Short mmCIF file of C-alpha atoms in Angstrom, two decimals:
data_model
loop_
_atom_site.label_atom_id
_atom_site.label_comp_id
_atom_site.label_asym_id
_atom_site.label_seq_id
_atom_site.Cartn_x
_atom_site.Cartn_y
_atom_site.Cartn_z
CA UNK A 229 0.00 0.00 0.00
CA UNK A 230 0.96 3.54 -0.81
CA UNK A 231 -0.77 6.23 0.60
CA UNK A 232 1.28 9.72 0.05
CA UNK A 233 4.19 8.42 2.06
CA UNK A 234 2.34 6.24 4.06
CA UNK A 235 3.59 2.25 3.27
CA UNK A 236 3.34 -0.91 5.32
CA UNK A 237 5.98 -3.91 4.71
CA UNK A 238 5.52 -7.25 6.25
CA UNK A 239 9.11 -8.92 7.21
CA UNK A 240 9.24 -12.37 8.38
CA UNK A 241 12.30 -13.28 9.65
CA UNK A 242 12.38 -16.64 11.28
CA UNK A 243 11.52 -19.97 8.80
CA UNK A 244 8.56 -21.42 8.88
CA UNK A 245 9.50 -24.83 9.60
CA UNK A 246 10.94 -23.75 13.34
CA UNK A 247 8.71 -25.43 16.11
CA UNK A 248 9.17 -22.02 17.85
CA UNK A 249 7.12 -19.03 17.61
CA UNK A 250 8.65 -16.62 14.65
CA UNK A 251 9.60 -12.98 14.40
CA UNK A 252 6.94 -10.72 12.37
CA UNK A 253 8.53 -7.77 12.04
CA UNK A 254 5.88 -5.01 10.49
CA UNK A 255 7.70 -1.94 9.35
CA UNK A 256 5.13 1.16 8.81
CA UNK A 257 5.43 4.88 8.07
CA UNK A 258 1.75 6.60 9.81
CA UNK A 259 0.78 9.27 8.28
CA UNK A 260 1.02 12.91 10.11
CA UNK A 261 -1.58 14.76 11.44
CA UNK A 262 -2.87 17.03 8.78
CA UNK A 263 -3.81 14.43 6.84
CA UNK A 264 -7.62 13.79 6.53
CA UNK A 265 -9.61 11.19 7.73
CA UNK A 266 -10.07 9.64 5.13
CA UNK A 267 -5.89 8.75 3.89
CA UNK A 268 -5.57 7.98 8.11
CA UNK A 269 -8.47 4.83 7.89
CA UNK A 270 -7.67 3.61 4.71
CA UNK A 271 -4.30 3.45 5.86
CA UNK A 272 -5.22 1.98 9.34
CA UNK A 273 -7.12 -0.58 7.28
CA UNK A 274 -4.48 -2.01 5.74
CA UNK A 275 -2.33 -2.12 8.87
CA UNK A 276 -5.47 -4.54 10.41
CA UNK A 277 -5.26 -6.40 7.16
CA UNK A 278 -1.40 -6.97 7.48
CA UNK A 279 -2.00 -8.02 10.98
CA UNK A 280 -4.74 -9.95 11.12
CA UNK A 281 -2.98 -12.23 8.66
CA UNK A 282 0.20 -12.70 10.96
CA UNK A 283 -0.64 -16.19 12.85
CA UNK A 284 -2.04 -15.18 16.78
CA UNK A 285 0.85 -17.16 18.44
CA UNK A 286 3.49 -15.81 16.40
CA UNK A 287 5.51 -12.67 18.35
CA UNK A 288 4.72 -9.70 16.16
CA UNK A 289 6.48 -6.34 16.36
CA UNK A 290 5.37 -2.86 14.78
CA UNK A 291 8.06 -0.72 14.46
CA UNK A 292 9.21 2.61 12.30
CA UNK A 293 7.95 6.12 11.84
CA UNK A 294 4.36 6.20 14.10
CA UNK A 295 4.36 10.36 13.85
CA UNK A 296 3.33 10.75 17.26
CA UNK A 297 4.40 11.23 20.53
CA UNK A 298 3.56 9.41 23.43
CA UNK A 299 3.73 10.89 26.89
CA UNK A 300 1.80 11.69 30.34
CA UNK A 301 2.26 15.57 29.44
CA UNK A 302 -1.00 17.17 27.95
CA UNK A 303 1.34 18.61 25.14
CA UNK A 304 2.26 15.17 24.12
CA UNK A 305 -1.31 13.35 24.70
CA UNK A 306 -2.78 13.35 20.88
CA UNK A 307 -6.23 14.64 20.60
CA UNK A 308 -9.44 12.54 21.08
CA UNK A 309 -10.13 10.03 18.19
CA UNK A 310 -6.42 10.41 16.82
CA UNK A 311 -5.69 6.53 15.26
CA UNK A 312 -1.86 6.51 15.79
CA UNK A 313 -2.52 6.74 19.74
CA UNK A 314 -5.44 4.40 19.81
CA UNK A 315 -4.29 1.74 17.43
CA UNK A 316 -1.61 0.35 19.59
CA UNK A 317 -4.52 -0.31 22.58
CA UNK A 318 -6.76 -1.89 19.54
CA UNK A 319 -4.29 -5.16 19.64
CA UNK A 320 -3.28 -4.86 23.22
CA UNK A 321 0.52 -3.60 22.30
CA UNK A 322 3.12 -1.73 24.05
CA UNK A 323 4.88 0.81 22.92
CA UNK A 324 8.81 -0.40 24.52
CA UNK A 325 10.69 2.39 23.06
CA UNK A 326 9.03 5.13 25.57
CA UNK A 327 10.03 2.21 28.58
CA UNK A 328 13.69 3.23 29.31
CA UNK A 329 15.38 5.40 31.39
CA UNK A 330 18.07 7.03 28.56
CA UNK A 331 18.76 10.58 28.62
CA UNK A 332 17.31 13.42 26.59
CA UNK A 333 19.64 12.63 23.47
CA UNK A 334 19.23 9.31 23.14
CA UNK A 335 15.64 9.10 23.23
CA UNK A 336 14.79 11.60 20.72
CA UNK A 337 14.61 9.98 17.32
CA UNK A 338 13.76 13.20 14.43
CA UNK A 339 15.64 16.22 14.14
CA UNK A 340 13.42 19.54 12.92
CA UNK A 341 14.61 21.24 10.09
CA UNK A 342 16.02 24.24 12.40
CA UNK A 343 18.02 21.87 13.97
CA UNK A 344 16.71 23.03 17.30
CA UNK A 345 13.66 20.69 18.34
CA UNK A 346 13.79 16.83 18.63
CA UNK A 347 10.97 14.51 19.23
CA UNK A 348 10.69 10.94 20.00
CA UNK A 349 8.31 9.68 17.13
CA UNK A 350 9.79 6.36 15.94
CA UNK A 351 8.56 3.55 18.34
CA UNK A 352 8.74 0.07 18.43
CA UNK A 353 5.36 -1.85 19.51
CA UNK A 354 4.83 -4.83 21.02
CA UNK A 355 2.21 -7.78 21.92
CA UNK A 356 1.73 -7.29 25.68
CA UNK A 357 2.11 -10.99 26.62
CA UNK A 358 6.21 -10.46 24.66
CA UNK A 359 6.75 -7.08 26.13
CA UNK A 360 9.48 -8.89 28.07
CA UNK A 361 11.40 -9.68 25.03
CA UNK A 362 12.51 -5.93 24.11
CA UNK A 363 15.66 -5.41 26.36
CA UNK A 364 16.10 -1.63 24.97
CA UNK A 365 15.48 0.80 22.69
CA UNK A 366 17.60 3.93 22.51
CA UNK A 367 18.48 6.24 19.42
CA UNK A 368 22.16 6.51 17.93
CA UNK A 369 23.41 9.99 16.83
CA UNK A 370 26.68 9.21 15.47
CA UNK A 371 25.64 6.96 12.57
CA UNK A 372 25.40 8.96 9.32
CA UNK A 373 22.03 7.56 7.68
CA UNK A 374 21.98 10.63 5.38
CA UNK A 375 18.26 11.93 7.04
CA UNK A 376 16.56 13.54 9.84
CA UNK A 377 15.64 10.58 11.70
CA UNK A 378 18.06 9.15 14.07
CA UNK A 379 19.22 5.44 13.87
CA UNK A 380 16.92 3.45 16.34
CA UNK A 381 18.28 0.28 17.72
CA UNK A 382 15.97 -2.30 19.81
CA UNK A 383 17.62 -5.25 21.65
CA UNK A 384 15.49 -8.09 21.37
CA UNK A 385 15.77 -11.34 22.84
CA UNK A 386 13.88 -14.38 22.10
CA UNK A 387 14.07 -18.42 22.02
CA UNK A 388 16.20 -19.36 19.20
CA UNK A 389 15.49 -23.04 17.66
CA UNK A 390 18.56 -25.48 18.84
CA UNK A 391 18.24 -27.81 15.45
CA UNK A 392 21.02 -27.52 13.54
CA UNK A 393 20.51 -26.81 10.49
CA UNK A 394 22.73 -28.50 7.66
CA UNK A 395 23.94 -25.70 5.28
CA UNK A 396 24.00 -26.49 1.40
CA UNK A 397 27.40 -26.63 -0.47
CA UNK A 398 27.45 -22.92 -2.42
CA UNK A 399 27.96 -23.95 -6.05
CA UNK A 400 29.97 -22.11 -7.61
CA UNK A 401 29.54 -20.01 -11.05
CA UNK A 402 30.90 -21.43 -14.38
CA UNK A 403 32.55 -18.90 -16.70
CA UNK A 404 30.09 -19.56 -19.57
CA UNK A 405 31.56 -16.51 -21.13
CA UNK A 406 34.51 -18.48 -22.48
CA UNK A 407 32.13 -20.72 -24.51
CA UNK A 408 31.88 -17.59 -26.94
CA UNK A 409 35.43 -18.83 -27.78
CA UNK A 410 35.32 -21.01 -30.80
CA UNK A 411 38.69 -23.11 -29.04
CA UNK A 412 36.64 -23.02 -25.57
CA UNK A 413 33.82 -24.53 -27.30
CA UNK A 414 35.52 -27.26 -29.16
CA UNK A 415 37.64 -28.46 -26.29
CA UNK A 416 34.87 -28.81 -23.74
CA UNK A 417 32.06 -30.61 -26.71
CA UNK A 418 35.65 -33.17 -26.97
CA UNK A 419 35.73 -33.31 -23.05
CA UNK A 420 32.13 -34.12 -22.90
CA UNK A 421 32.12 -36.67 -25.80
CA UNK A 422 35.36 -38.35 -24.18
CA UNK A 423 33.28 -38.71 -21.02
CA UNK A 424 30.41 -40.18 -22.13
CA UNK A 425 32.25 -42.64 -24.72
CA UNK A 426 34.02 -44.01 -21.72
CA UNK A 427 30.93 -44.84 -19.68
CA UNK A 428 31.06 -48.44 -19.40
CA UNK A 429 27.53 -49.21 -20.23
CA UNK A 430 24.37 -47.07 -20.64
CA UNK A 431 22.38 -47.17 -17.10
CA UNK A 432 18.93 -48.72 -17.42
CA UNK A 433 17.08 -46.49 -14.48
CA UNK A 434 16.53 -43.16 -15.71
CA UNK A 435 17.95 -41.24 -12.55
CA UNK A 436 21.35 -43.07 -13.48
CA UNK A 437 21.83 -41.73 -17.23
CA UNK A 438 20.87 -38.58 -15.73
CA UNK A 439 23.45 -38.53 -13.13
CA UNK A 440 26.06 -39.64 -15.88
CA UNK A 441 24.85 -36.84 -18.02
CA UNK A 442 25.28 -34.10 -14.97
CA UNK A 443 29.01 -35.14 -14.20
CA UNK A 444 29.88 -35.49 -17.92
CA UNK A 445 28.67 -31.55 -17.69
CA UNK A 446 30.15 -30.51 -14.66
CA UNK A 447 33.30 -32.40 -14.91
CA UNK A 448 34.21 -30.82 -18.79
CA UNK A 449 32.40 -27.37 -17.76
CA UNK A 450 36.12 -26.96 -15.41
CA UNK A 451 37.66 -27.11 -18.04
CA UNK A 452 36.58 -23.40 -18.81
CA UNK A 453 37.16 -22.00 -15.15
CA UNK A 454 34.76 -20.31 -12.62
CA UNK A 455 33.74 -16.91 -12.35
CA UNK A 456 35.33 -14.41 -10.01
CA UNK A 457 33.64 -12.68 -7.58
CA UNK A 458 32.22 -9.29 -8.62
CA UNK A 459 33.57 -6.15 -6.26
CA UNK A 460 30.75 -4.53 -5.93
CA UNK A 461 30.35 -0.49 -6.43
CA UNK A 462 33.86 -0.73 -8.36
CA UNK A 463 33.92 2.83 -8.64
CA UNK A 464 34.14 3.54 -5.13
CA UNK A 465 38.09 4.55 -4.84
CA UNK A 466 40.28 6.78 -2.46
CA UNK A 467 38.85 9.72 -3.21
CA UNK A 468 35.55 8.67 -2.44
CA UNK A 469 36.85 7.31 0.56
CA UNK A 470 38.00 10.47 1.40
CA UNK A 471 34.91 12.61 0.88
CA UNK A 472 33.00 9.83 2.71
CA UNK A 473 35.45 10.46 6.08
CA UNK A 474 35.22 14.38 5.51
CA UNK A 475 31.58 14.29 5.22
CA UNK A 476 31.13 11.61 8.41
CA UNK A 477 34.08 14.21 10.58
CA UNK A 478 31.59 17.11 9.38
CA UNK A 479 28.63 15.16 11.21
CA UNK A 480 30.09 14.51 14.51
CA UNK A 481 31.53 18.27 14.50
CA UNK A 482 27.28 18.68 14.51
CA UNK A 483 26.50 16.70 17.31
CA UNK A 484 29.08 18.26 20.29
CA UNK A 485 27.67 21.52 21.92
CA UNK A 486 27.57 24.44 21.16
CA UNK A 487 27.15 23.43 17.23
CA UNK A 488 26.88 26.68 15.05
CA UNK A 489 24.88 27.36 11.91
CA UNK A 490 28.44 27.62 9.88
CA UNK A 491 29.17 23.92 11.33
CA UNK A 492 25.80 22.71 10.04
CA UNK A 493 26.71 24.20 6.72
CA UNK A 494 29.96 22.66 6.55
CA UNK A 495 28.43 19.15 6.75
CA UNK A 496 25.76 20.40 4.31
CA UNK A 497 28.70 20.92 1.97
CA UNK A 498 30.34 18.20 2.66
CA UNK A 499 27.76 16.33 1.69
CA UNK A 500 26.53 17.70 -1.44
CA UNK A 501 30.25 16.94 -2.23
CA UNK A 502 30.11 13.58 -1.60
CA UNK A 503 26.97 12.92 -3.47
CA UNK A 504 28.45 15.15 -6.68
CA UNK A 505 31.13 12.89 -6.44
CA UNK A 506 29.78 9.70 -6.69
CA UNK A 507 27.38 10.82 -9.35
CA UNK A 508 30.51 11.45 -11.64
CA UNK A 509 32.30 8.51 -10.56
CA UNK A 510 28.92 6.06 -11.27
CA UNK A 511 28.66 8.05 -15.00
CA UNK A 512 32.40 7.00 -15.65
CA UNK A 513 31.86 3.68 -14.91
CA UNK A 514 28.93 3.25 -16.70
CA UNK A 515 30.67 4.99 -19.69
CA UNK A 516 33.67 2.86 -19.64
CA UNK A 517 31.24 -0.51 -18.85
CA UNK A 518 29.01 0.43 -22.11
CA UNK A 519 30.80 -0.17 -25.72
CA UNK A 520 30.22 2.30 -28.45
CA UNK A 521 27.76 1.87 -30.84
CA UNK A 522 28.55 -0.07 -33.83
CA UNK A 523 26.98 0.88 -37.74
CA UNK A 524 25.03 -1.93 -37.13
CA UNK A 525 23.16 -0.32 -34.38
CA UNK A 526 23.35 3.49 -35.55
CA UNK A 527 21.31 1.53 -39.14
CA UNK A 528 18.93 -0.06 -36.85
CA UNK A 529 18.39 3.02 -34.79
CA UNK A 530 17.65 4.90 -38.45
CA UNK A 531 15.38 2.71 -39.61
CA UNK A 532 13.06 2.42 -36.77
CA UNK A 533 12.52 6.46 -37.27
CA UNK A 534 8.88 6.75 -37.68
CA UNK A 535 7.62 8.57 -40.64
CA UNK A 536 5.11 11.06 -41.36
CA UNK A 537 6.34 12.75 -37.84
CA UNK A 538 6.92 16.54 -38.18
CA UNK A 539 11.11 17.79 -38.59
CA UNK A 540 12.97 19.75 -36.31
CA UNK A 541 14.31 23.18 -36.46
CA UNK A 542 16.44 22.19 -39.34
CA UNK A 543 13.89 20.92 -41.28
CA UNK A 544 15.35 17.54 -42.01
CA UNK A 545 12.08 14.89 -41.66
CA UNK A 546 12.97 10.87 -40.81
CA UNK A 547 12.25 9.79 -44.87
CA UNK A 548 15.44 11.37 -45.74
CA UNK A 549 17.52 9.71 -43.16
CA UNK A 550 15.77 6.27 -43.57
CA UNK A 551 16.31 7.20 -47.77
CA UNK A 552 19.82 8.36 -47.87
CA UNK A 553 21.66 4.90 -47.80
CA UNK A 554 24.75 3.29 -46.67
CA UNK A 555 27.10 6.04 -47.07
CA UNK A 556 24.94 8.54 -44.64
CA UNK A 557 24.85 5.76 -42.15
CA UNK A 558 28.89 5.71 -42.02
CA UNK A 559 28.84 9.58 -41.93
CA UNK A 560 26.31 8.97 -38.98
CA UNK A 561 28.52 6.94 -37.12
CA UNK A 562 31.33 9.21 -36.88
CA UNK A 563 29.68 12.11 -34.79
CA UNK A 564 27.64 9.58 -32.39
CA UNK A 565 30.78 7.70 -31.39
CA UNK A 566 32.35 10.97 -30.96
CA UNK A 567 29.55 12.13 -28.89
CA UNK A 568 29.33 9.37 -27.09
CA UNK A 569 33.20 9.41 -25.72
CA UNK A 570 32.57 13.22 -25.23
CA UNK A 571 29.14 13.30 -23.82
CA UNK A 572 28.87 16.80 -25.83
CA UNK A 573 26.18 17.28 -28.79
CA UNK A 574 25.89 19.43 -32.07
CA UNK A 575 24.27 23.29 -31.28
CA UNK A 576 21.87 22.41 -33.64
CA UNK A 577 20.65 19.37 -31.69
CA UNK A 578 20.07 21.55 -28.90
CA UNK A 579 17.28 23.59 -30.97
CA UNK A 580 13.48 23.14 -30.66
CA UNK A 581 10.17 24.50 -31.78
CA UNK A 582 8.27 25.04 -29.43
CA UNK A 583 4.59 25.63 -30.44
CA UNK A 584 2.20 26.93 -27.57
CA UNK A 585 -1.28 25.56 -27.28
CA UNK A 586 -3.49 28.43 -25.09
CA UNK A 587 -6.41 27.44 -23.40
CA UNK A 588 -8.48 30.70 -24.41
CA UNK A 589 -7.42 34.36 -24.54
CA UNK A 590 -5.41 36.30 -27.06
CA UNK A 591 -1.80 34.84 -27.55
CA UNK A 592 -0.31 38.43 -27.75
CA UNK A 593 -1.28 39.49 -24.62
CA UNK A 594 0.79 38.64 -21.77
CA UNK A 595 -0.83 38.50 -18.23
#
């Protein structure tokens, strides 16, 4: 469900086949009070709906951004008929994160935009009867998660199934890509035939010839080699590293006392640096991962112009390029490959007509 920022996600995070209760982990984002009624049931709707369809002796947990406050104060008691207060009571929950003694700092969970006020409004909920099992919540300043919500940790402990479970051999990935290699190719269809020539005799059960089959496979398939691992994010390097450590330094500069405005715009800058950064470092990867296009593709691209379309501003329609022939595709070639090493364009590509369609009124008169 998606409700103008409003989502529920079910999590379950034990397996099924545990003789133990599981771990339902519901992760929601309430909406705030100036919605309307009408966005605050349907989305209170589909929270029942997600509940009601957790099994009753399973231990389920409601946690994430509630948008309320919870408190003894009258500034902090929502008014009368507001959902997000009475929808914990509805299922007989309690809300754990507003149990423990922690100090000012490490209760508060959202920062305001002034930097100035903090509220607790991320919670974690649970069934009354498992209230036990939530050790402590408390919020984490010093993790950088890049928003205005602090990191909220919950420890949590619960009965953990003592079966051991037997954990499956991780097969690993052929390098198929070799096959493309007319030598690769011939040497493993050899390996494969020498295999199954030297078989002894052709089983009669049918799970037999199949197993001969697989290990014929497997065994020749090593002749070509396994894949490496992929590094992931291969563009991250020093440098990146580097902004990454300025930008984190920035953020605990933040949190001591006495924080000024010009600290908070450091790390604002520092930031915006980081992400500018990584932007052009993803583009030059991507650029250097892609080849250039070939005439085969810069043809194909011409002849699925459509026709009949109107031209640009250099009045130059689609029949001419799709009628021109061989020779203009070559000439085509030339300036796309150059633009696409470049990532620059022609002046005249950058020219439109722009024809403006008015509603009613006189198109001379400006208002």
């Amino acid at each position: 469900m998606n409700l103008d920022r409003t989502n529920i996600v079910q999590t379950w995070c034990c397996s099924k086949t545990s003789k133990y209760p599981q771990q339902i982990l519901i992760c929601t984002h309430d909406p705030t009070e100036e919605k309307d009624d009408a966005t605050k049931d349907a989305f209170y709707a589909e929270l029942d709906r997600a509940y009601e369809r957790c099994p009753s002796h399973d231990i389920k947990i409601l946690l994430g951004d509630f948008n309320a406050k919870v408190g003894r104060e009258a500034s902090l008691v929502p008014p009368s008929g507001d959902l997000v207060y009475m929808r914990p009571r509805v299922h007989n929950k309690v809300v754990r994160s507003t149990g423990f003694r922690h100090l000012d700092i490490h209760s508060a969970s959202w920062l305001s935009a002034d930097r100035l006020t903090r509220n607790q409004i991320d919670h974690v909920v649970i069934d009354a009867r498992h209230a036990s099992n939530i050790l402590d919540v408390r919020s984490f300043r010093g993790p950088n998660i890049d928003s205005d919500h602090y990191l909220v940790a919950a420890k949590i402990r619960t009965r953990l199934c003592v079966a051991k479970i037997a954990r499956r051999s991780v097969l690993r990935r052929l390098d198929i890509g070799k096959l493309q290699s007319q030598q690769a190719k011939n040497a493993f269809a050899t390996h494969v035939s020498g295999l199954l020539s030297r078989a002894p005799s052709i089983p009669e059960d049918i799970s037999d010839m199949w197993a001969l089959i697989s290990h014929s496979l497997r065994a020749s398939a090593e002749v070509l080699g396994f894949q490496r691992s992929v590094t992931r994010n291969p563009w991250y390097d020093q440098k990146c590293h580097d902004a990454t450590a300025a930008k984190d330094a920035a953020y605990r500069r933040t949190l001591q006392a006495g924080a000024t405005r010009a600290i908070v715009d450091v790390y604002r800058s520092r930031r915006r640096d980081e992400k500018r950064l990584f932007r052009r470092k993803k583009k030059e990867q991507e650029r250097r991962g892609l080849p250039i296009p070939s005439h085969i593709e810069v043809k194909d691209a011409i002849q699925r112009l459509k026709n009949n379309k109107s031209a640009g501003a250099n009045g130059l329609p689609a029949e001419l390029f799709k009628a021109a022939g061989d020779m203009l595709v070559g000439s085509m070639h030339q300036p796309i490959s150059k633009i696409w090493l470049t990532e620059s364009m022609p002046e005249d590509w950058n020219l439109s007509m722009i024809c403006p369609i008015l509603k009613k009124g006189d198109a001379t008169v400006r208002t």
